Coordinates of C-alpha atoms in Angstrom, one line a residue:
X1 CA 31.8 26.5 -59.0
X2 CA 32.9 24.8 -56.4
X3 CA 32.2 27.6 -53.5
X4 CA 28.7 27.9 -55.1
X5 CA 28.4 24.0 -54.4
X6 CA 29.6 24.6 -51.0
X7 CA 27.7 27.5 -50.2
X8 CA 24.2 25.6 -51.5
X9 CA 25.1 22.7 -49.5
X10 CA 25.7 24.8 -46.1
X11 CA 22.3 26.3 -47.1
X12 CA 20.9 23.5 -47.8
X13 CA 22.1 21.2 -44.0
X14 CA 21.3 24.9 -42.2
X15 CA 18.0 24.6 -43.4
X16 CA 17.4 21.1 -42.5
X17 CA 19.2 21.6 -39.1
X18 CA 16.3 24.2 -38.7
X19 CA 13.7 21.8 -39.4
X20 CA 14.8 19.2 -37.2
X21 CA 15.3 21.7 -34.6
X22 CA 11.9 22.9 -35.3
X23 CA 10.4 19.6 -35.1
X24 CA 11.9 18.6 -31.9
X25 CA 11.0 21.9 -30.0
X26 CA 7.8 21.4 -31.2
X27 CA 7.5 17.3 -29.9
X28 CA 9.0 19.1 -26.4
X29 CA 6.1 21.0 -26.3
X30 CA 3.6 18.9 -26.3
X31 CA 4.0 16.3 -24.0
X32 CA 0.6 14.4 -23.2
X33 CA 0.6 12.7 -19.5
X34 CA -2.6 10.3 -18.8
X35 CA -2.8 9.7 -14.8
X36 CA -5.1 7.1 -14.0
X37 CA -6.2 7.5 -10.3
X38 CA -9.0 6.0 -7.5
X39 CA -12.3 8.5 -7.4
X40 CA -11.4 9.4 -4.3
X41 CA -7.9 11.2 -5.1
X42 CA -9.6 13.5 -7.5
X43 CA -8.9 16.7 -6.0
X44 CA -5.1 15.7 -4.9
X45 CA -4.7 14.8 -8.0
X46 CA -6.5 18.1 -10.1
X47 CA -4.0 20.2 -7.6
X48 CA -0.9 18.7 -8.5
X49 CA -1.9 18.4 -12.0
X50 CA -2.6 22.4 -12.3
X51 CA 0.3 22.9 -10.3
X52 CA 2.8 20.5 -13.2
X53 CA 1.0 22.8 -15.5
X54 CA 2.1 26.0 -13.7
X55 CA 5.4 25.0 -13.5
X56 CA 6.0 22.9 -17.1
X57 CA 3.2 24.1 -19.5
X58 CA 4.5 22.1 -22.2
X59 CA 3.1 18.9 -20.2
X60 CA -0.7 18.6 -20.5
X61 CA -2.0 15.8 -17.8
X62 CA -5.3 14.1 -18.9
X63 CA -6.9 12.5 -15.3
X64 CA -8.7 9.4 -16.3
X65 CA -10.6 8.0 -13.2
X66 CA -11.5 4.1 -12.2
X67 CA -15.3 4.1 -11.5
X68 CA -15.8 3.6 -7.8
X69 CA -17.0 -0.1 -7.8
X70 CA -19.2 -2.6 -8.9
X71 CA -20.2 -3.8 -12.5
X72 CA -19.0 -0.6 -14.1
X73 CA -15.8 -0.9 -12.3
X74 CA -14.8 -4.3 -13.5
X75 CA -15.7 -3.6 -17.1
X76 CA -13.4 -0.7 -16.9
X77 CA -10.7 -2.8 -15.4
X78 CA -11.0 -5.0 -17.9
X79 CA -10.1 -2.7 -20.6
X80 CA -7.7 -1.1 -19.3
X81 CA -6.0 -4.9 -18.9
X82 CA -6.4 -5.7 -22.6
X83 CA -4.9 -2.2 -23.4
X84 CA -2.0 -3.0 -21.3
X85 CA -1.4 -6.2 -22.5
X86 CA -1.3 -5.1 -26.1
X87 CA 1.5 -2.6 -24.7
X88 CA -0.3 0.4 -24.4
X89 CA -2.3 2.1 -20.7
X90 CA -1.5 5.3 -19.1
X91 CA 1.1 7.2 -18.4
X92 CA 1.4 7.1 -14.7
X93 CA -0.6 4.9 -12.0
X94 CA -1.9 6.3 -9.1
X95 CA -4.0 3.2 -7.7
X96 CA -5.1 0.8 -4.7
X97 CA -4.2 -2.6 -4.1
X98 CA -6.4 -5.4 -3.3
X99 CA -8.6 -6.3 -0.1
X100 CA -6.7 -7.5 3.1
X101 CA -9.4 -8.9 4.7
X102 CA -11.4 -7.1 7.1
X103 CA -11.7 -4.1 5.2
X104 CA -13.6 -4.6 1.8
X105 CA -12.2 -2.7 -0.9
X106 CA -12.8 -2.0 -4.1
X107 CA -11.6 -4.5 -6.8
X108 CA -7.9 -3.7 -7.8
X109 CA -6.9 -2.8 -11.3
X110 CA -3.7 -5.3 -10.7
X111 CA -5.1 -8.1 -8.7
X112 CA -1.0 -9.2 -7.4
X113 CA 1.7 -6.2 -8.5
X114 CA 3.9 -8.5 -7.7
X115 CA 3.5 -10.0 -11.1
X116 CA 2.8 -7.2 -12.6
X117 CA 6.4 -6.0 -12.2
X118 CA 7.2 -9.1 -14.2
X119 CA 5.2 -8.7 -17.1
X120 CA 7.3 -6.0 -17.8
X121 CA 3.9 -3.7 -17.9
X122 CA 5.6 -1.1 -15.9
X123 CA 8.8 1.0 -16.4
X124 CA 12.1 0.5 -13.8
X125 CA 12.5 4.1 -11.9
X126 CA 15.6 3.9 -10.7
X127 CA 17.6 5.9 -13.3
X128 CA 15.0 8.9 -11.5
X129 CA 14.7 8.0 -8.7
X130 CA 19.1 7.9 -8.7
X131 CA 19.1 11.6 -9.6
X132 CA 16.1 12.6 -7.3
X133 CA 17.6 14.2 -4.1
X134 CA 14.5 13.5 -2.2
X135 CA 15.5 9.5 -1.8
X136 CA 18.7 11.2 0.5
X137 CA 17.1 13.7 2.1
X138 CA 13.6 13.0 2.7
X139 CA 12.1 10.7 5.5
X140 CA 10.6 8.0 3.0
X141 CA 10.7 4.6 5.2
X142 CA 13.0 2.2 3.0
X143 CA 11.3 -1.0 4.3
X144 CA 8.6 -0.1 1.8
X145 CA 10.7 -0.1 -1.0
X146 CA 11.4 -3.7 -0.9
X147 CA 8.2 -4.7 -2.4
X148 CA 8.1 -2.4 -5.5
X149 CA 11.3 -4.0 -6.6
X150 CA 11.5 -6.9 -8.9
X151 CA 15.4 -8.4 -9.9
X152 CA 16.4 -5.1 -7.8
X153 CA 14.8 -2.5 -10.4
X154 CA 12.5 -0.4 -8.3
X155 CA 8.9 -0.3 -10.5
X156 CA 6.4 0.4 -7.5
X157 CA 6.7 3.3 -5.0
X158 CA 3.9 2.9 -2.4
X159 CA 2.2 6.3 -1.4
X160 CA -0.1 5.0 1.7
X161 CA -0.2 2.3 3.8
X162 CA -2.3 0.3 6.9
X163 CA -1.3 -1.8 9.9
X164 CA -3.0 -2.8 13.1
X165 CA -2.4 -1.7 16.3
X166 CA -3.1 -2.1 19.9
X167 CA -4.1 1.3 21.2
X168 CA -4.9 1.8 25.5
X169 CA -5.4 4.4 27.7
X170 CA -2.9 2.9 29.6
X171 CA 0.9 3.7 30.1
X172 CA 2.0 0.4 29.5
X173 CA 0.5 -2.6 27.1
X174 CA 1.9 -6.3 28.4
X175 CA 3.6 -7.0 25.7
X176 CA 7.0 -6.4 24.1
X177 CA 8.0 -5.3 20.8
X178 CA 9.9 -8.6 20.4
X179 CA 6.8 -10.7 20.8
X180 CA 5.2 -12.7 18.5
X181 CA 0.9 -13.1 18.2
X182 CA 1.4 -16.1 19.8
X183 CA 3.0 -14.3 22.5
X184 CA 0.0 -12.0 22.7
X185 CA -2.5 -14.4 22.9
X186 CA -0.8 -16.5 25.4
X187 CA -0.4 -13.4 27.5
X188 CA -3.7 -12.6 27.6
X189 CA -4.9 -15.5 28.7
X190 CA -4.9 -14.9 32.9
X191 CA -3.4 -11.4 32.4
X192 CA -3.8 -9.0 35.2
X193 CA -5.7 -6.6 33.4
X194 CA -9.0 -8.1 32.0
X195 CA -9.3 -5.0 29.2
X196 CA -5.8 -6.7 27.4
X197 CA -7.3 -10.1 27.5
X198 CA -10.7 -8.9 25.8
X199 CA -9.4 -6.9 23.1
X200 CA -7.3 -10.2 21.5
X201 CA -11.4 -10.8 20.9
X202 CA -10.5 -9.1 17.7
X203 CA -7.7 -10.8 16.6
X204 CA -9.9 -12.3 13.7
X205 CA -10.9 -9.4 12.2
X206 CA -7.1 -9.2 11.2
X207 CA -7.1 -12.8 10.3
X208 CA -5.7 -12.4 6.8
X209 CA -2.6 -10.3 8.0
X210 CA -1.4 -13.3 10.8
X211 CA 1.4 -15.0 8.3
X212 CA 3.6 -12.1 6.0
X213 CA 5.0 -12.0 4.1
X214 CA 3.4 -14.8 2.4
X215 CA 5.5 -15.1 -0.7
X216 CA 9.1 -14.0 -2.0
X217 CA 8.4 -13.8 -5.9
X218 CA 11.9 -12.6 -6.9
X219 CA 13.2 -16.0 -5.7
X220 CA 9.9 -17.7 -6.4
X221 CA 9.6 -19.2 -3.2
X222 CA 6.0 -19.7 -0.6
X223 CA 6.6 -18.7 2.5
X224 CA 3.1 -19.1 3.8
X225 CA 3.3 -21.7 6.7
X226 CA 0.5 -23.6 6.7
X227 CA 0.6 -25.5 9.4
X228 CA 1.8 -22.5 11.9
X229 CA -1.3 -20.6 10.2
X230 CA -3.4 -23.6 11.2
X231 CA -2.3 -23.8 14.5
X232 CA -2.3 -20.2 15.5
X233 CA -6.2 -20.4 14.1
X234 CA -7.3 -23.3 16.3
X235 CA -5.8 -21.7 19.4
X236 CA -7.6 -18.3 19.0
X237 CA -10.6 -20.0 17.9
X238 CA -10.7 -22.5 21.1
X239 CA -9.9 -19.4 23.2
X240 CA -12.4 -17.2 21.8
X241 CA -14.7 -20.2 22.7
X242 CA -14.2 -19.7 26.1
X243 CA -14.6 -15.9 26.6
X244 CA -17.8 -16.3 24.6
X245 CA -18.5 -18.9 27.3
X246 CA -17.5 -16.8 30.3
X247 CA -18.9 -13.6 29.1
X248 CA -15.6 -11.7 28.6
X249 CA -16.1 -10.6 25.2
X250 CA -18.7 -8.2 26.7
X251 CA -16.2 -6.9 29.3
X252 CA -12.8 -5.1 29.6
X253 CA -11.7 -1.7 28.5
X254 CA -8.9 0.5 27.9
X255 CA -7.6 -1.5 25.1
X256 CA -8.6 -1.3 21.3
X257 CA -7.7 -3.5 18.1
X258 CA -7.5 -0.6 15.6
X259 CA -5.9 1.5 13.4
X260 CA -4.0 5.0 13.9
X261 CA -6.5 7.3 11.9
X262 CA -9.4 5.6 13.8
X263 CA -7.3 5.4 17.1
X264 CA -6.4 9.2 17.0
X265 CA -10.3 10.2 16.6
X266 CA -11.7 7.2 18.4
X267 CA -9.8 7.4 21.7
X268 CA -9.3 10.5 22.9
X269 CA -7.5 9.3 25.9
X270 CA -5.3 6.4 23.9
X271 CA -1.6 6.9 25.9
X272 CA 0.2 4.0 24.1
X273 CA 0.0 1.9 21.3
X274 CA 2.1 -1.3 19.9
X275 CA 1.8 -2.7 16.3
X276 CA 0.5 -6.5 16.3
X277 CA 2.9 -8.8 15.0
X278 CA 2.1 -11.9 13.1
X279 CA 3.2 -15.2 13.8
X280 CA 6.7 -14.9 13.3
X281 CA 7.0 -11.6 15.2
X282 CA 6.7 -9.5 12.1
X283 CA 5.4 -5.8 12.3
X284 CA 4.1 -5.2 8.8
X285 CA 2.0 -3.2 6.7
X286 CA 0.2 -3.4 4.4
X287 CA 0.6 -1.3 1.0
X288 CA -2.6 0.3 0.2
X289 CA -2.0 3.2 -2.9
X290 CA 1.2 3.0 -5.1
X291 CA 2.2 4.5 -7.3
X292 CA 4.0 3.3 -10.9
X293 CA 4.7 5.1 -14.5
X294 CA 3.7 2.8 -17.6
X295 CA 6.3 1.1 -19.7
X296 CA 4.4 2.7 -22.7
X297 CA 4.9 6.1 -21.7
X298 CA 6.9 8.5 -24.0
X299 CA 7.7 10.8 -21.5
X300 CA 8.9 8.6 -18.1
X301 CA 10.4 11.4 -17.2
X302 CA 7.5 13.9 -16.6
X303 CA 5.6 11.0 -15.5
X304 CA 8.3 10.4 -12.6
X305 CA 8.1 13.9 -11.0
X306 CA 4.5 13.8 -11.7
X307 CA 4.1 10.4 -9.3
X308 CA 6.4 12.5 -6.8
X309 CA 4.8 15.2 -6.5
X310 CA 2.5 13.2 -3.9
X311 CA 5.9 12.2 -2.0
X312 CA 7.9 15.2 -1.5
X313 CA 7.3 18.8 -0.4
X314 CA 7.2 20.9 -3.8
X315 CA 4.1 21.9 -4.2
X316 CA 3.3 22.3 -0.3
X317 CA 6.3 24.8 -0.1
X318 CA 5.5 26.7 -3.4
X319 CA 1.6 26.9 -1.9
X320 CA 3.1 27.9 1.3
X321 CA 4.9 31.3 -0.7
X322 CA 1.6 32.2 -2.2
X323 CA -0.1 31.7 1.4
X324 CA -1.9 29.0 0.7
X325 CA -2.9 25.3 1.5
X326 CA -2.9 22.5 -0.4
X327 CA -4.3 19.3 -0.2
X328 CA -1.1 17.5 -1.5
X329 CA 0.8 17.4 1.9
X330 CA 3.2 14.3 1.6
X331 CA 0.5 11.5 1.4
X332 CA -2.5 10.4 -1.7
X333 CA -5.2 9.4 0.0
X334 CA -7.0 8.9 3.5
X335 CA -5.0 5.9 4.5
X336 CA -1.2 6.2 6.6
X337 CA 1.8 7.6 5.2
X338 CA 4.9 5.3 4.0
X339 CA 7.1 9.1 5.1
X340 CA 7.7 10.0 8.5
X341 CA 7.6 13.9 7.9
X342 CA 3.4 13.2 6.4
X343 CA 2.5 12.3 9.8
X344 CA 2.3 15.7 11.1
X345 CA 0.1 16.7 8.2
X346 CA -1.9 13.0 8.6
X347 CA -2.6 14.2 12.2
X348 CA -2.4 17.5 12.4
X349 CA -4.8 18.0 15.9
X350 CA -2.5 15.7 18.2
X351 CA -0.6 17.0 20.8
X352 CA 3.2 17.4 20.7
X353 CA 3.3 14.1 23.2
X354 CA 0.4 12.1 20.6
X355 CA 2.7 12.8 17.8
X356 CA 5.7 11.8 18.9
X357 CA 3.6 8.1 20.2
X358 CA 2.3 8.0 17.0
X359 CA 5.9 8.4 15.2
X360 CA 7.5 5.9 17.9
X361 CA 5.0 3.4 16.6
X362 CA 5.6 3.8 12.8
X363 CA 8.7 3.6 13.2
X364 CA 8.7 0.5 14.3
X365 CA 7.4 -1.3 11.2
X366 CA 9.4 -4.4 9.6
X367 CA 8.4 -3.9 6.2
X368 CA 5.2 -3.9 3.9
X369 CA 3.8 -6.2 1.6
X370 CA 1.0 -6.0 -1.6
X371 CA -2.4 -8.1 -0.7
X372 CA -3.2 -10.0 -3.4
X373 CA -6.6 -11.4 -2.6
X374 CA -5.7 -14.8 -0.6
X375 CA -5.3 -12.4 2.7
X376 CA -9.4 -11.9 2.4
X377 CA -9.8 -15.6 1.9
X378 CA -8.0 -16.5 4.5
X379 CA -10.0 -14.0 6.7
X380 CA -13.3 -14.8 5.6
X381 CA -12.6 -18.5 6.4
X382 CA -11.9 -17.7 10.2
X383 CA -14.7 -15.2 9.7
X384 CA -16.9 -18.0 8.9
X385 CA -15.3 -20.7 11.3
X386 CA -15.7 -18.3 14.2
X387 CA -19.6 -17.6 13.3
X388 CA -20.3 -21.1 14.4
X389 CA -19.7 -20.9 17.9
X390 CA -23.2 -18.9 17.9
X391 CA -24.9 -21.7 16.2
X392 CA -26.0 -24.9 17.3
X393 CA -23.2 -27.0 19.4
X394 CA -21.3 -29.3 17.6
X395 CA -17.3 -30.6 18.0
X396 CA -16.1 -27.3 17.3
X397 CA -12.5 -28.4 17.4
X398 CA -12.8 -31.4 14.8
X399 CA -15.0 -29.0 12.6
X400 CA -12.1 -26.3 13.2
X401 CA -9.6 -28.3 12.7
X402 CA -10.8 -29.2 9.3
X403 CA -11.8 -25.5 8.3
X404 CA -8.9 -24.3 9.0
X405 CA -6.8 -27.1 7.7
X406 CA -8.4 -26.9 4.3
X407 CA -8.3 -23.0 3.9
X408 CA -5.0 -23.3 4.8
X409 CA -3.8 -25.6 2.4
X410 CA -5.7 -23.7 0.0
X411 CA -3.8 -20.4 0.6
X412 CA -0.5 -22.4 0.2
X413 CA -1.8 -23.5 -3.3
X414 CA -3.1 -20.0 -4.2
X415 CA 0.2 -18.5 -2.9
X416 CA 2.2 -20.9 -5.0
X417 CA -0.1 -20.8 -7.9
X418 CA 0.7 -17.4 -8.2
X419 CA 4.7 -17.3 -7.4
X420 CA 5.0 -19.9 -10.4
X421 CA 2.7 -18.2 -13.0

C-alpha cells in the first residue's frame, strides 16, 4: 500500500514538474519588447529589431514612434507621462533630450532626465552593463556616463551627442586648450588675424551652453553662476556692439563657429579645430539621444542588449559575414557619437589626416550634460538682448545690464527649482 502511495505521489510531482516546466518554457517564449523611438531612427531601429528577431525569436519587439512635433506630439507625450506615472510605459527608450538653445528641437518626452532617474521611472543597468564585455573593451567615452547615473546606479546610456567647435583653414587657432571663453573673447579682441576676431560674432548663438554644468542633482546643489553668466553676457554683448559699429561682423574668414557634421561638409579645407569652452574652461557636450529600459519591463534583460545593440559592433559584424551594410554602425541618429570607434563610420569620406583631427578633438571633451530647457531660455534672452543693437539707440549697457541680470537670476531659480523638486 504504501509503494502504491509512493508511486502515485512521484506521478503525481512528475506531472506537475511538467507543467510548471511547460508553463515557464512557454512564458520564455514569448517575450514582448515595446521600443519607443524619435521618427527619425525608424529604420535603425526596424534593422536591429529584425536582426534581435534573427538571433532570439522568442523576443517579439513592437516599435512605437513619438510623432514628430507639434500638437500631436505633445498629446502623445502626455500619455505616455500618465502611463508612466501609474508604473507602466515601454520597454526600452530610445529618445532625445530637450532644446539647448540654438538648435530648436522637438519637445522632449522627459523635460530634465535628471529627475527622471529619481522617480524611480527607469530601471538601474548596472547588474548588465557589469557582465557586458563591451564597457572593457569598447571605446565608449566614460565622461558620458556620469550623467546617466543617479546615487551611482547607472539608468541613462547616451547614444549621440553635440558640442561646438572652432573650425579654420588654418594650422593653428590662438587659443589654447586650457582657456576659458573669456580667454577667447579677450583674445580676439586686437588679434592678429582679423578671421579669429570675427567668428566670436557667434558666440551667442551658443549662448545657452556658456555656464555647464549648471546643476549637480545627486548632491542637490546649483552650480549655475549667475553673476559670472551675467558678466561674460555684458562683455560679449558690449563687444559685439563695436564690430557691428566698425563693420567687422561682415569681414574675416578662415574661421567658423560650428559643429563637426556641418564642419566636415561645410569646409572643405577646415585644417584645425578646438572645442569652445564655457566660462569655467569646461569642454562639454551636450547629450542629445539616450537611451534607458523601463522600470516596468518584465524582461530588462532583452531590453538591455536591445538598447546596445546601437552601441557595440554585433550586428555590423554579423551584416559584414553576410556581405552586407547596415545602417546600425555604432551611433542612433544623425547627431555625434559618445564612442570613438563610430567616428569612422559618422565620417566615413574624410581623409586619414581629417580623421585623426576630428578624433584629437573629441577626445578632448570634459564631460556631457542633459539640457533641460533653461539652456534655450537663457539663449533666447541674449538672442533677444543682442537684437536691439539694430534698433533704435538707447543705453544699451543699462538695458543690458538689466536683461541679462534678470534672465540670469531667473535661470538660477529655474535651476534650483528643479534640483529641489
Amino acid at each position: 500500500m504504501i509503494n502504491r502511495l509512493n508511486i502515485k505521489l512521484c506521478f503525481f510531482l512528475l506531472s506537475v514538474m511538467f507543467l510548471l516546466g511547460g508553463c515557464n518554457e512557454s512564458s520564455g517564449a514569448e517575450k514582448e519588447l515595446e521600443v519607443l523611438i524619435e521618427p527619425q531612427f525608424q529604420d535603425q531601429v526596424k534593422e536591429a529589431a529584425k536582426y534581435m528577431k534573427e538571433q532570439t525569436p522568442q523576443v517579439s519587439i513592437t516599435i512605437r514612434e513619438l510623432p514628430a512635433d507639434g500638437e500631436e506630439r505633445e498629446l502623445e507625450i502626455e500619455r505616455l507621462r500618465t502611463q508612466i506615472m501609474a508604473g507602466k510605459g515601454p520597454d526600452v527608450y530610445l529618445i532625445n533630450s530637450a532644446s539647448d538653445g540654438a538648435t530648436q528641437m522637438e519637445a522632449p518626452l522627459f523635460s530634465n532626465p535628471y529627475k527622471t532617474m529619481q522617480s524611480g521611472a527607469l530601471a538601474s543597468l548596472d547588474r548588465y552593463m557589469e557582465s557586458d564585455s563591451y564597457w572593457e573593451e569598447g571605446t565608449y567615452r566614460e565622461e558620458f556616463l556620469l550623467p546617466g547615473k543617479y546615487q551611482g546606479q547607472q539608468y541613462i546610456i547616451p547614444l549621440s551627442c553635440n558640442f561646438n567647435i572652432l573650425a579654420s583653414d588654418q594650422e593653428e587657432i590662438p587659443v589654447t586648450e586650457t582657456d576659458t571663453l573669456e580667454d577667447w573673447l579677450a583674445k580676439a579682441e586686437g588679434a592678429a588675424d582679423p578671421g579669429f576676431e570675427a567668428a566670436m560674432y557667434g558666440l551667442e548663438n551658443i549662448s545657452g551652453n556658456w555656464f555647464q554644468p549648471a546643476a549637480d542633482y545627486d548632491e542637490g546643489k546649483v552650480l549655475f553662476d549667475k553673476e559670472a553668466w551675467e558678466t561674460f553676457g555684458m562683455n560679449f554683448l558690449l563687444k559685439k556692439l563695436q564690430w557691428v559699429e566698425s563693420g567687422l561682423e561682415n569681414t574675416g574668414e578662415g574661421y567658423q563657429i560650428t559643429d563637426l557634421n556641418f564642419a566636415t561638409t561645410g569646409m572643405p579645407q577646415m585644417r584645425s579645430a578646438r572645442i569652445i569652452p564655457d566660462i569655467q574652461g569646461n569642454r562639454m557636450a551636450a547629450i542629445r539621444c539616450f537611451g534607458a529600459v523601463g522600470m516596468s519591463s518584465d524582461h530588462k534583460e532583452e531590453a538591455y542588449r536591445f538598447l546596445m545593440l546601437f552601441l557595440n559592433d554585433e550586428i555590423k559584424s554579423a551584416r559584414q559575414e553576410q556581405g552586407i551594410g547596415t545602417f546600425v554602425d555604432g551611433i542612433l541618429g544623425t547627431e555625434l557619437p559618445v564612442q570613438e570607434s563610430a567616428l569612422a563610420a559618422r565620417f566615413p569620406s574624410l581623409d586619414t589626416d581629417s580623421l585623426e583631427m576630428v578624433r584629437d578633438v573629441f577626445l578632448t571633451i570634459d564631460g556631457a550634460y542633459f539640457p533641460v530647457g533653461v539652456e534655450a531660455d537663457l539663449y533666447q534672452a541674449v538672442m533677444d538682448a543682442s537684437r536691439l543693437i539694430y534698433g533704435p539707440a538707447t543705453d544699451y549697457e543699462a538695458v543690458w545690464r538689466e536683461k541679462l541680470s534678470a534672465a540670469a537670476g531667473k535661470a538660477w531659480e529655474n535651476y534650483n527649482t528643479q534640483v529641489l523638486e
